[in-house]
Coordinates of C-alpha atoms in Angstrom, one line a residue:
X52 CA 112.6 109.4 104.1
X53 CA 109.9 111.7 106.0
X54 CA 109.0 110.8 109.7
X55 CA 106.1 111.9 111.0
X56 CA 106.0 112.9 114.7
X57 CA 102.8 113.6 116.0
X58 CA 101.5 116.1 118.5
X59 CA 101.5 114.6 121.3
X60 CA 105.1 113.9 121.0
X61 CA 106.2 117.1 120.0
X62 CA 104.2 118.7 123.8
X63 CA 105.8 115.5 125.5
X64 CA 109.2 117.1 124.7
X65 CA 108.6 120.5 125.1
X66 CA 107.1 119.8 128.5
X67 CA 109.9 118.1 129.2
X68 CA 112.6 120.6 127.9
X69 CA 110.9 123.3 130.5
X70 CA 110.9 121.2 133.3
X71 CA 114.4 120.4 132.7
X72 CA 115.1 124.3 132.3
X73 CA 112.9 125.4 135.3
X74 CA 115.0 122.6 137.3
X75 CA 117.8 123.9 136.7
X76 CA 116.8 128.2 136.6
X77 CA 115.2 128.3 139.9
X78 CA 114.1 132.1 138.2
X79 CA 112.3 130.7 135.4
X80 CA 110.2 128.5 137.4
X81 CA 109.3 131.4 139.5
X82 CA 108.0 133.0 136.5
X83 CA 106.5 130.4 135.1
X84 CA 104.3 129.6 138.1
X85 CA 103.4 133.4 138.1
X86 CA 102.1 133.4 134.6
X87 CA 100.4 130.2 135.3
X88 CA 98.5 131.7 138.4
X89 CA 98.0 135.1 137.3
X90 CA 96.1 133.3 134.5
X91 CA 94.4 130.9 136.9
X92 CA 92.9 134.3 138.5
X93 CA 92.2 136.3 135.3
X94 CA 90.1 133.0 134.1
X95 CA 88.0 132.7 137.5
X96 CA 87.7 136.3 138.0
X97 CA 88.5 136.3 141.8
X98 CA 91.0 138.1 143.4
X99 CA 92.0 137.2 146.8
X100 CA 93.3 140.1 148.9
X101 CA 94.3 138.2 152.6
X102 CA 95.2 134.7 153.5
X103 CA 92.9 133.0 156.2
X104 CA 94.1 134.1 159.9
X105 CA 92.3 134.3 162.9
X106 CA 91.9 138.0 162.5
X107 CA 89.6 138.0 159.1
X108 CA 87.8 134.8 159.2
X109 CA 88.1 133.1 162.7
X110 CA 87.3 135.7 165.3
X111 CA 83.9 137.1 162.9
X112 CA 82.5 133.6 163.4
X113 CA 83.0 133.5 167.1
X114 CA 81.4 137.1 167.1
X115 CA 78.3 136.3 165.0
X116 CA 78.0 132.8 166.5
X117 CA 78.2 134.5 170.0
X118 CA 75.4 137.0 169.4
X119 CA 73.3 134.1 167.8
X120 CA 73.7 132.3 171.5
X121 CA 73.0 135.3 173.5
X122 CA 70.3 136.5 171.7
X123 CA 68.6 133.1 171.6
X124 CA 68.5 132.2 175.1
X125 CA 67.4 136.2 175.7
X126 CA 64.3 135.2 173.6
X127 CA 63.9 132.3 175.6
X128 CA 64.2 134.2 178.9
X129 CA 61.9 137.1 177.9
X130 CA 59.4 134.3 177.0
X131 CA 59.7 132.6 180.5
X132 CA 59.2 135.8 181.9
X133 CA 55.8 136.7 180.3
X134 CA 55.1 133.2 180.6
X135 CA 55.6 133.5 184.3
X136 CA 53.9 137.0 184.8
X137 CA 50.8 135.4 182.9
X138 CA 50.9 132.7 185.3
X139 CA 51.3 135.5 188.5
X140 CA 48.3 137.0 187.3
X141 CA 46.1 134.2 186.8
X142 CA 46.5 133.1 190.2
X143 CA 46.4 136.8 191.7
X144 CA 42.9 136.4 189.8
X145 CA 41.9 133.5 191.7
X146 CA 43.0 134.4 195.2
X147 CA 41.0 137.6 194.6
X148 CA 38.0 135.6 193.5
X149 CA 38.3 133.5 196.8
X150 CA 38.7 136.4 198.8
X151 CA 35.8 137.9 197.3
X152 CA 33.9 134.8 197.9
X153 CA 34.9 134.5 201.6
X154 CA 34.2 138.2 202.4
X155 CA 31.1 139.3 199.5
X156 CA 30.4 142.7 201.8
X157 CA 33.8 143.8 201.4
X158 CA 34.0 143.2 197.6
X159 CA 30.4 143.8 196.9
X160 CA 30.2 146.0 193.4
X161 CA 26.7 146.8 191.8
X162 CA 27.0 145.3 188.3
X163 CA 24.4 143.9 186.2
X164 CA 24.1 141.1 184.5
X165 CA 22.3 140.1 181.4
X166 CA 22.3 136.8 180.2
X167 CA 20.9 136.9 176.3
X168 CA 19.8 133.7 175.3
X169 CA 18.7 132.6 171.8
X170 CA 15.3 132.9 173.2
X171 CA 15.2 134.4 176.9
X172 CA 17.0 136.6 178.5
X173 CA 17.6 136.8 182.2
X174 CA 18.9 139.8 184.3
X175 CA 20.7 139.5 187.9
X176 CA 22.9 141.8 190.0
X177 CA 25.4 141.9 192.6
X178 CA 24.3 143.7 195.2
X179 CA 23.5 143.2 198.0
X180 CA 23.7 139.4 196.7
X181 CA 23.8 138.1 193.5
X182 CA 20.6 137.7 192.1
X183 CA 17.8 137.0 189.5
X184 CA 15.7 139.5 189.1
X185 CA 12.4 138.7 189.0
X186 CA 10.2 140.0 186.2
X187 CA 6.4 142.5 187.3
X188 CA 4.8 138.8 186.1
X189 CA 6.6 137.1 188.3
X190 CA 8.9 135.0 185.7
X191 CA 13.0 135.0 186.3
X192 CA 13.1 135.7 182.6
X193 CA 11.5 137.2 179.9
X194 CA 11.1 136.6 176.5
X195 CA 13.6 137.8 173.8
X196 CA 11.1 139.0 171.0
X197 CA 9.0 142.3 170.7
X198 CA 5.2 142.9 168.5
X199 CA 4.9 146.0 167.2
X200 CA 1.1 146.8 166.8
X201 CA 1.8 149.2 163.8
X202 CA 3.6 149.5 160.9
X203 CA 5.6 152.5 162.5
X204 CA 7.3 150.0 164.9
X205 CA 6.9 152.5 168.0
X206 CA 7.9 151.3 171.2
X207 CA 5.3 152.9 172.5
X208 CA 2.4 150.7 171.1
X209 CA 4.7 147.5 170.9
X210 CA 4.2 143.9 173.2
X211 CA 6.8 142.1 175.0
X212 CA 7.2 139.9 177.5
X213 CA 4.1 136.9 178.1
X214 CA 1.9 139.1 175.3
X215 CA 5.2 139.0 172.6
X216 CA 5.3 135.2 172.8
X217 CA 1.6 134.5 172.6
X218 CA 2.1 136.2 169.3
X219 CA 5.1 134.1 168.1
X220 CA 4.9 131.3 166.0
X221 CA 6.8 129.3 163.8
X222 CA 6.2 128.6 160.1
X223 CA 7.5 127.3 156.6
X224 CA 4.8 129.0 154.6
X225 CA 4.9 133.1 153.9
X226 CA 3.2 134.6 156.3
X227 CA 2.8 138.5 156.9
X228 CA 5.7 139.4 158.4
X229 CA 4.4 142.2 161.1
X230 CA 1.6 139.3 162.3
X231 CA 4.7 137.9 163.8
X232 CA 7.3 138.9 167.2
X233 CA 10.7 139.4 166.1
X234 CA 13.2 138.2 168.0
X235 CA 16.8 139.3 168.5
X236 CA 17.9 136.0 167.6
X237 CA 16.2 136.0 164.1
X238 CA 17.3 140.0 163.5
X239 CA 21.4 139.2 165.2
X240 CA 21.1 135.3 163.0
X241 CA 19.3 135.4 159.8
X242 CA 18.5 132.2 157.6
X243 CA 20.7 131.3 155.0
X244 CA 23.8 133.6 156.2
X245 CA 22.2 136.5 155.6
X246 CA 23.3 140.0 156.3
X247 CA 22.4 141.8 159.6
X248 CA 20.7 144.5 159.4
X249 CA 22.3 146.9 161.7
X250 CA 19.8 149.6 162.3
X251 CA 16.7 147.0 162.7
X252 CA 19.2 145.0 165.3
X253 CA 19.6 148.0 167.6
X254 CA 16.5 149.5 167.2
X255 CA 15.0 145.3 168.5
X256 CA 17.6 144.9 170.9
X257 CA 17.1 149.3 172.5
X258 CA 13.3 148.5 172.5
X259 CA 13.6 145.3 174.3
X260 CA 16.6 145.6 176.5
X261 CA 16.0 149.6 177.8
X262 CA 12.4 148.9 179.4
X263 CA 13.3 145.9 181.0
X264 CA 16.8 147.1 182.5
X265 CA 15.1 150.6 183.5
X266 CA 12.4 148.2 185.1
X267 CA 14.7 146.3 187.4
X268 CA 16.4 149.4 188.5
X269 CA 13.0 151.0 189.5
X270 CA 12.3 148.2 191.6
X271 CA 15.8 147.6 193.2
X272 CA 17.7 150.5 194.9
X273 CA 19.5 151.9 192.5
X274 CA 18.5 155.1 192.0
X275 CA 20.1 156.1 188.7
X276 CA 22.5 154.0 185.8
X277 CA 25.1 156.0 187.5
X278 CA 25.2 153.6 190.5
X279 CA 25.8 150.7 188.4
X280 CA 29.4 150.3 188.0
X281 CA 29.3 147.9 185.0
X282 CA 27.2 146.4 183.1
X283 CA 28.2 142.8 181.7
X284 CA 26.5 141.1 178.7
X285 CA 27.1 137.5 178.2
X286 CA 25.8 136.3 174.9
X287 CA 26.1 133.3 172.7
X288 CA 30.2 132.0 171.1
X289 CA 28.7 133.2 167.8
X290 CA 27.1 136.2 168.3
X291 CA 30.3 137.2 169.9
X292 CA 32.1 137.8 166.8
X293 CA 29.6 140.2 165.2
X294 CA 30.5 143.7 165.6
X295 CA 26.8 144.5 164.6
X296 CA 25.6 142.8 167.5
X297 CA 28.1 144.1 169.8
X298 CA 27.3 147.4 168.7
X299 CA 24.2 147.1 168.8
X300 CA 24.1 146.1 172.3
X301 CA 26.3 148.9 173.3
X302 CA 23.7 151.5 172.0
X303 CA 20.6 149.6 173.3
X304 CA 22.1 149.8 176.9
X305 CA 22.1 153.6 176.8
X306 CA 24.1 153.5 179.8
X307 CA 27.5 155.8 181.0
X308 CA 28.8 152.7 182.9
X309 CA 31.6 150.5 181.7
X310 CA 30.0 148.0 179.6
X311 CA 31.6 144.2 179.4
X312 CA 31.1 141.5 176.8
X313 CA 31.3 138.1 178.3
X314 CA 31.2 134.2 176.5
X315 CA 28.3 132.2 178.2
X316 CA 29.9 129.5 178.7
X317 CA 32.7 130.9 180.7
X318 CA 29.8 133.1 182.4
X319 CA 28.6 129.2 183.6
X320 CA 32.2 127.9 184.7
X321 CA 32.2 131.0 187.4
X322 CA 28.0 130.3 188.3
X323 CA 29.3 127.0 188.9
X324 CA 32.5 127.8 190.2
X325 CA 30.5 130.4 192.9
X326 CA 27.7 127.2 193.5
X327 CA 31.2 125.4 194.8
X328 CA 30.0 122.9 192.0
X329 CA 33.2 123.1 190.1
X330 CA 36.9 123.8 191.7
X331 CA 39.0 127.0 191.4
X332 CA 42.5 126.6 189.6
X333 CA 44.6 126.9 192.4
X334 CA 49.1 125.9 192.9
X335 CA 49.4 125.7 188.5
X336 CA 46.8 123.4 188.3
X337 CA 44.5 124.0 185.5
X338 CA 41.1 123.0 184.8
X339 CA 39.6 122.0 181.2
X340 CA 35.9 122.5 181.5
X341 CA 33.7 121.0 178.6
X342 CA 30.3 123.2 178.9
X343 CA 27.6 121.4 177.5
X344 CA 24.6 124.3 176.7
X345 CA 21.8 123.4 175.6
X346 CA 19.7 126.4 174.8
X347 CA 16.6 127.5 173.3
X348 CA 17.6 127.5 168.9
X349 CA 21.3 126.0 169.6
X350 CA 23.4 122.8 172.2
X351 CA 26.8 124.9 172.1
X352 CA 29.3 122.8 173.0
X353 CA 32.6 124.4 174.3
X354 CA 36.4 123.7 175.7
X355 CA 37.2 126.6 178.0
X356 CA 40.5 126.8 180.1
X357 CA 41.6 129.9 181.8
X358 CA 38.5 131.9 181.7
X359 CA 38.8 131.4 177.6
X360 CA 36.9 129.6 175.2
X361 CA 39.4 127.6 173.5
X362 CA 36.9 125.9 170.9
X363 CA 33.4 125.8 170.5
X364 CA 30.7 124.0 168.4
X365 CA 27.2 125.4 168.2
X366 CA 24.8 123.0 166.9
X367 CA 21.2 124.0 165.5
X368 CA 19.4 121.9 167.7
X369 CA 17.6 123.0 170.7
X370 CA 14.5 123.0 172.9
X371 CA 12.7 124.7 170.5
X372 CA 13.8 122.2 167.9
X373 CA 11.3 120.2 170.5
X374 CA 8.4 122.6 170.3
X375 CA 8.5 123.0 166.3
X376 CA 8.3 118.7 166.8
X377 CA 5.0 118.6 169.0
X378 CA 3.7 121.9 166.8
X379 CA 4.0 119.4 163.7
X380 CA 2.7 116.4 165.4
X381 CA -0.6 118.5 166.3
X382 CA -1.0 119.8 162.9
X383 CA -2.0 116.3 161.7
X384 CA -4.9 116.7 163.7
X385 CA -6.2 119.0 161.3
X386 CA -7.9 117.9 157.9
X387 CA -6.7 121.7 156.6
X388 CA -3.5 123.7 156.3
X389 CA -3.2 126.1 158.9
X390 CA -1.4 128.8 157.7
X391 CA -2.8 131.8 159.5
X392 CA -1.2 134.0 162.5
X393 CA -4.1 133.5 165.3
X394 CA -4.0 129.4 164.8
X395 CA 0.0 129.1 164.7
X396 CA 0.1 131.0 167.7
X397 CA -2.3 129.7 169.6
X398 CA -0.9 126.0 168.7
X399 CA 2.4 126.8 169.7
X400 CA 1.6 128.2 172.7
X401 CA 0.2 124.5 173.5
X402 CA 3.0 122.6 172.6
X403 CA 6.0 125.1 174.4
X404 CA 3.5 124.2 177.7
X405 CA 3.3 120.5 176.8
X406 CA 7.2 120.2 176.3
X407 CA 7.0 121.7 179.7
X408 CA 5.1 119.2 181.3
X409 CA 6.5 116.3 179.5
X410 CA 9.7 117.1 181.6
X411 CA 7.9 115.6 184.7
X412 CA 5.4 113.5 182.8
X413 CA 5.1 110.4 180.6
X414 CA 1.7 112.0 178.8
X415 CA -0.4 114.8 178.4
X416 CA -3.6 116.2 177.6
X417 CA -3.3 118.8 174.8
X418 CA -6.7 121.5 174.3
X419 CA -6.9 124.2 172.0
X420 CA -10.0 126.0 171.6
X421 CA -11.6 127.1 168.0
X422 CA -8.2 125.9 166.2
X423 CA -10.0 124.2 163.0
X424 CA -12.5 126.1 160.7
X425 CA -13.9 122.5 160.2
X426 CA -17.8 123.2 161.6
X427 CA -17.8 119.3 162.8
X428 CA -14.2 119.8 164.7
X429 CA -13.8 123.2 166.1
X430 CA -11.4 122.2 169.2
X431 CA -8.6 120.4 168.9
X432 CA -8.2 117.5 171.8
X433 CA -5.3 115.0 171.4
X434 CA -3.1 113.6 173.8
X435 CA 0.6 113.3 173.7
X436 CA 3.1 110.8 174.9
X437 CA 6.7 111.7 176.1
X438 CA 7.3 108.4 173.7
X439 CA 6.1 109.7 170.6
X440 CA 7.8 112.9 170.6
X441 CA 11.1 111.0 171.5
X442 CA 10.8 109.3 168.5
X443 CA 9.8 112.1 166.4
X444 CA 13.1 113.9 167.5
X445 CA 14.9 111.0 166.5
X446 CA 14.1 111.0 163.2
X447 CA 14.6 114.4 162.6
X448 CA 18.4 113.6 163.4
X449 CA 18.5 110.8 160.8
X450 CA 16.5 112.2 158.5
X451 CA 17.5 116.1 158.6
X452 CA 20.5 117.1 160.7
X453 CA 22.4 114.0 159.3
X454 CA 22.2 115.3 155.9
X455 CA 22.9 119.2 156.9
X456 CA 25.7 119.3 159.8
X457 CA 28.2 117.3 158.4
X458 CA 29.0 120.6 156.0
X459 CA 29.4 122.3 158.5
X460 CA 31.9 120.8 160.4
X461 CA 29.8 119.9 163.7
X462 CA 30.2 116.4 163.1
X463 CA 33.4 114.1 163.4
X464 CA 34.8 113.1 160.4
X465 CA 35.6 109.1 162.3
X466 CA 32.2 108.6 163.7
X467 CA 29.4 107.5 161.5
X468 CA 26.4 109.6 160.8
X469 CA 23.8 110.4 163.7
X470 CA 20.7 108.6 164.4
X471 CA 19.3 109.8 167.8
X472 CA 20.1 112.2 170.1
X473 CA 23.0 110.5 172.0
X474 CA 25.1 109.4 168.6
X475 CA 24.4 113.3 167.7
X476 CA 26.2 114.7 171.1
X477 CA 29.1 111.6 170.7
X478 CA 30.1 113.0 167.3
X479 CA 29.9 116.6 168.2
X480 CA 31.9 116.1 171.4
X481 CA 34.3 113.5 169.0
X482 CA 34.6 116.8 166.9
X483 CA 35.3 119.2 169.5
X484 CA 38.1 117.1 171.8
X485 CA 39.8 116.7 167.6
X486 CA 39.4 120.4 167.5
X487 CA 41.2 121.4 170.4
X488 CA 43.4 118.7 170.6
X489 CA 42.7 117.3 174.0
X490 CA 41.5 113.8 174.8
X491 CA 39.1 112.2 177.4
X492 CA 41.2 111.8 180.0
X493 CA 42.6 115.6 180.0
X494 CA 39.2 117.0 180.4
X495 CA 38.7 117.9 184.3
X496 CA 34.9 118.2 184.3
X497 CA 31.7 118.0 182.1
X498 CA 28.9 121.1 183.4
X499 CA 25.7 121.0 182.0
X500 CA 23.6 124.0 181.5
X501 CA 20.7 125.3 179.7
X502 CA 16.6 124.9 180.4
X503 CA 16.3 122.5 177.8
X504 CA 18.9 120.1 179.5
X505 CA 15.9 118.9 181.7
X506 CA 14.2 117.2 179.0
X507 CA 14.3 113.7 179.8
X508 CA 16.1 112.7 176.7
X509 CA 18.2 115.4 176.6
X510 CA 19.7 114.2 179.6
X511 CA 19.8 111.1 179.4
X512 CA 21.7 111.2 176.3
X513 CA 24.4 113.7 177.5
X514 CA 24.9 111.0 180.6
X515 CA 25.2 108.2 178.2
X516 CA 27.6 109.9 175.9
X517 CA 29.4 111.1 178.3
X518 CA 29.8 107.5 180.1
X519 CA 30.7 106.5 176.5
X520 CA 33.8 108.4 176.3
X521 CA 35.0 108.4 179.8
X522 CA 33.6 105.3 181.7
X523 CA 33.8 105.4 185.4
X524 CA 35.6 108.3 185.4
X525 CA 32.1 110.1 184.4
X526 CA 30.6 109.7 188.1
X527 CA 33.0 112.6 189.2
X528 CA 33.8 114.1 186.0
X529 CA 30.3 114.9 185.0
X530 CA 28.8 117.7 186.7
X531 CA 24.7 118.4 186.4
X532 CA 23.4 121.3 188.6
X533 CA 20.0 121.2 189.6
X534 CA 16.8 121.9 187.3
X535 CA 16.9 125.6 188.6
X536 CA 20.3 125.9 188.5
X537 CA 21.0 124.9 185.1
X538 CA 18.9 127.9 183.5
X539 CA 20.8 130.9 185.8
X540 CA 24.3 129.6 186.2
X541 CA 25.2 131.5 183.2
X542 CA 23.7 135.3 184.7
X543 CA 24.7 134.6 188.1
X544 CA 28.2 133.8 187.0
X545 CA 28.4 137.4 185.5
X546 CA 28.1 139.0 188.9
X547 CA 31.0 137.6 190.0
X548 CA 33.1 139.6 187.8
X549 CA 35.5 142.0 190.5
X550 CA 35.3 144.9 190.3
X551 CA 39.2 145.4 189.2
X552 CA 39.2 143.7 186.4
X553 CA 37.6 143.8 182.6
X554 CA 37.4 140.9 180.2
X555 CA 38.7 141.1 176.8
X556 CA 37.5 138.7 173.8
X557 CA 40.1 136.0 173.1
X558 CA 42.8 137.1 176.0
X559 CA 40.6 136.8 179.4
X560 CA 40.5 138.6 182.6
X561 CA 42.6 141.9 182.8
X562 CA 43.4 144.5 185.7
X563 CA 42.0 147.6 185.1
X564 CA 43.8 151.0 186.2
X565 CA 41.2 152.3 188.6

């Protein structure tokens, strides 16, 4: 009879017939675990060519992990270092500013100072005191737009100053373009993100700048542009970052002198800071400033810490925005469009001089002579409350800027949408503490500058947003100069720049070599 055995059976015994034999030939079972790992190492297709010792594997680890460690805490070190030079030099920069301060004659430098505002511009120098300059008609600023009589735009034949803005009006319909002043603002900031034009933004900014500089120097002792030893330009945040306009103003000054580009709003920190209205950083203390500017075309709102401009927020509101307000207020008077050159001037001439007046009064006569080509209503007489226009700029918050800023990223995205002046500045300053990451109770001070501040409105609505994020704490915290103050802080803070030192977009104050 036939068995069957099966497989498994048969390996059983075989396997155990070789352990028995290797047992028993200690040589076999040397071979046999040769074979077995020679084919172990054929399969996997590593060959190993040294056993683990401290020599190969221990004492590399040690040497890479000991250059990891040294060359970390070098990092570190070289880090604290420039960290701690930075910090040497900021407060060699203040003692010399106090030193300066305390002894002017012996730091005295001849620098001047232009302040170029969205719609005025204001010159100052250094010497023998800083300065305004006063204008030949007897303003302490003069108006940033030029008319140019003929086509040929010669400089020659062109108006500026009192004559350039009794030509400049505002208007939605087309009008001729050359019936109007152009101003550096409108050329260096086109509508609708256009592009600059270059060669128009020099020429404006040579023909308007070069007369007026050359014009203060006649009538101060300097007798040449080589007795100047700087000249420093403070403009708007965001003009700064258009090397057209920096150009520009390069080329317009025409001038062998150093020339300095400066942000306005740390231009008002030093006014203030040489007004003894706001304190010097002094023993590691460090002072965040939120500058409040409220200018002609924009209310810039900005975070600036160690003579830099850590965030800013420029909103397209303005005391203009107030003019344009009253302009449209006195065109209901009329029972026809006006549309042409000699009646938009002439009416906006009467409402930038009402605004003015409403600063100090509750009402005011308005009179514009043969304004209407109605034969039974030549002149226009009306009166205007400070009332009305206050609610006329309310409603062009809620009705206009509410639907266009938040695109832009003015407004906080956790407050809800603006419906008067105050909620407007509460969401913008909301925006700007998200933006730089910096809460109520870090910020040191509040300065308020700008002519248009002194509209009653306009500050009452920066003291009650203000109160509304800080409380108490807003008595001290909140600093507003006086109404004379807040227009020149900005130039006369630009004659305090020493001598020794330059400033450089987004690093700050830096020692010269000369």
């Amino acid at each position: 009879m036939l068995r069957f055995v099966s497989r498994r059976t048969v390996l059983t015994s075989s396997c155990r017939l070789v352990e028995t034999h290797a047992s028993s030939c200690p040589e076999v079972s040397s071979n046999l675990l040769n074979v077995h790992n020679s084919n172990d190492r054929a399969q996997s297709g590593i060959t190993r060519s040294f056993h683990a010792s401290a020599k190969h594997e221990i004492l590399p680890l040690l040497a890479v992990g000991t250059i990891a460690l040294v060359g970390r805490y070098s990092w570190k070190a070289l880090r604290r270092m420039d960290e701690d030079w930075e910090e040497y030099e900021y407060l060699m920069e203040q003692h010399e500013k106090q030193k300066a301060r305390e002894n002017p004659h012996e730091h005295a430098s001849r620098t001047m100072a232009v302040d170029v505002g969205t719609v005025y511009t204001k010159l100052a120098v250094s010497y023998p005191k800083p300065e305004v300059i006063v204008t030949r008609e007897g303003d302490r600023f003069f108006f940033n737009g030029i008319f140019y009589t003929d086509e040929s735009m010669d400089r020659s034949s062109s108006l500026s100053g009192r004559a350039a803005l009794e030509r400049y009006f505002y208007s939605e319909n087309t009008v001729e373009d050359r019936a109007n002043s152009k101003t550096i603002w409108s050329v260096l900031n086109p509508p609708n993100d256009g592009v600059v034009d270059e060669a128009e933004a020099s020429k404006l900014i040579s023909d308007l700048l070069s007369p007026a500089i050359a014009e203060a120097m006649d009538r101060l002792d300097y007798q040449s542009k080589e007795d100047l030893l700087r000249t420093v330009v403070t403009l708007p945040n965001q003009l700064l970052v258009s090397v057209p306009a920096l150009t520009s103003f390069v080329k317009s000054l025409d001038t062998k002198t150093r020339t300095t580009f400066l942000p306005n709003s740390v231009a008002a920190v030093w006014g203030a800071q040489s007004k003894n209205l706001l304190p010097e950083d002094y023993d590691g203390k460090t002072n965040k400033t939120v500058v409040i500017d409220v200018g002609g075309e924009t209310t810039q709102l900005s975070m600036v810490e160690r003579n830099l401009v850590k965030y800013t927020i420029s909103v397209p509101w303005g005391g203009e925005t107030l003019v344009r307000l009253v302009v449209d207020l006195l065109k209901k008077e009329s029972s026809v469009p006006l549309q042409d050159a000699r009646s938009l001037s002439a009416l906006q001439a009467q409402a930038r001089a009402a605004v003015a007046e409403l600063t100090s009064q509750t009402r005011v006569p308005v009179h514009v002579p043969y304004l209407f080509p109605d034969p039974g209503k030549h002149h226009l007489d009306a009166a205007l409350s400070r009332y009305v226009v206050e609610q006329a700029v309310n409603h062009h918050i809620r009705n206009t800027l509410s639907e266009t800023l938040p695109g832009e990223n003015y407004l906080s995205t956790h407050m809800p949408p603006p419906t008067n002046l105050e909620s407007l500045l509460m969401s913008v300053l909301t925006q700007l503490l998200e933006a730089s990451n910096e809460t109520p109770m870090s910020i040191d001070s509040v300065l308020v500058v700008g002519g248009a501040s002194k509209f009653p409105l306009v500050d009452s609505s920066i003291r009650s947003a203000c109160f509304a994020f800080m409380g108490s704490d807003a008595n001290t915290k909140l600093v507003i100069p006086e109404v004379s103050l807040r227009t020149e802080l900005t130039v006369l803070g630009c004659t305090t720049l020493l001598p020794s030192y330059d400033y450089e977009l987004g690093e700050g104050l830096k020692r010269t070599n000369s």
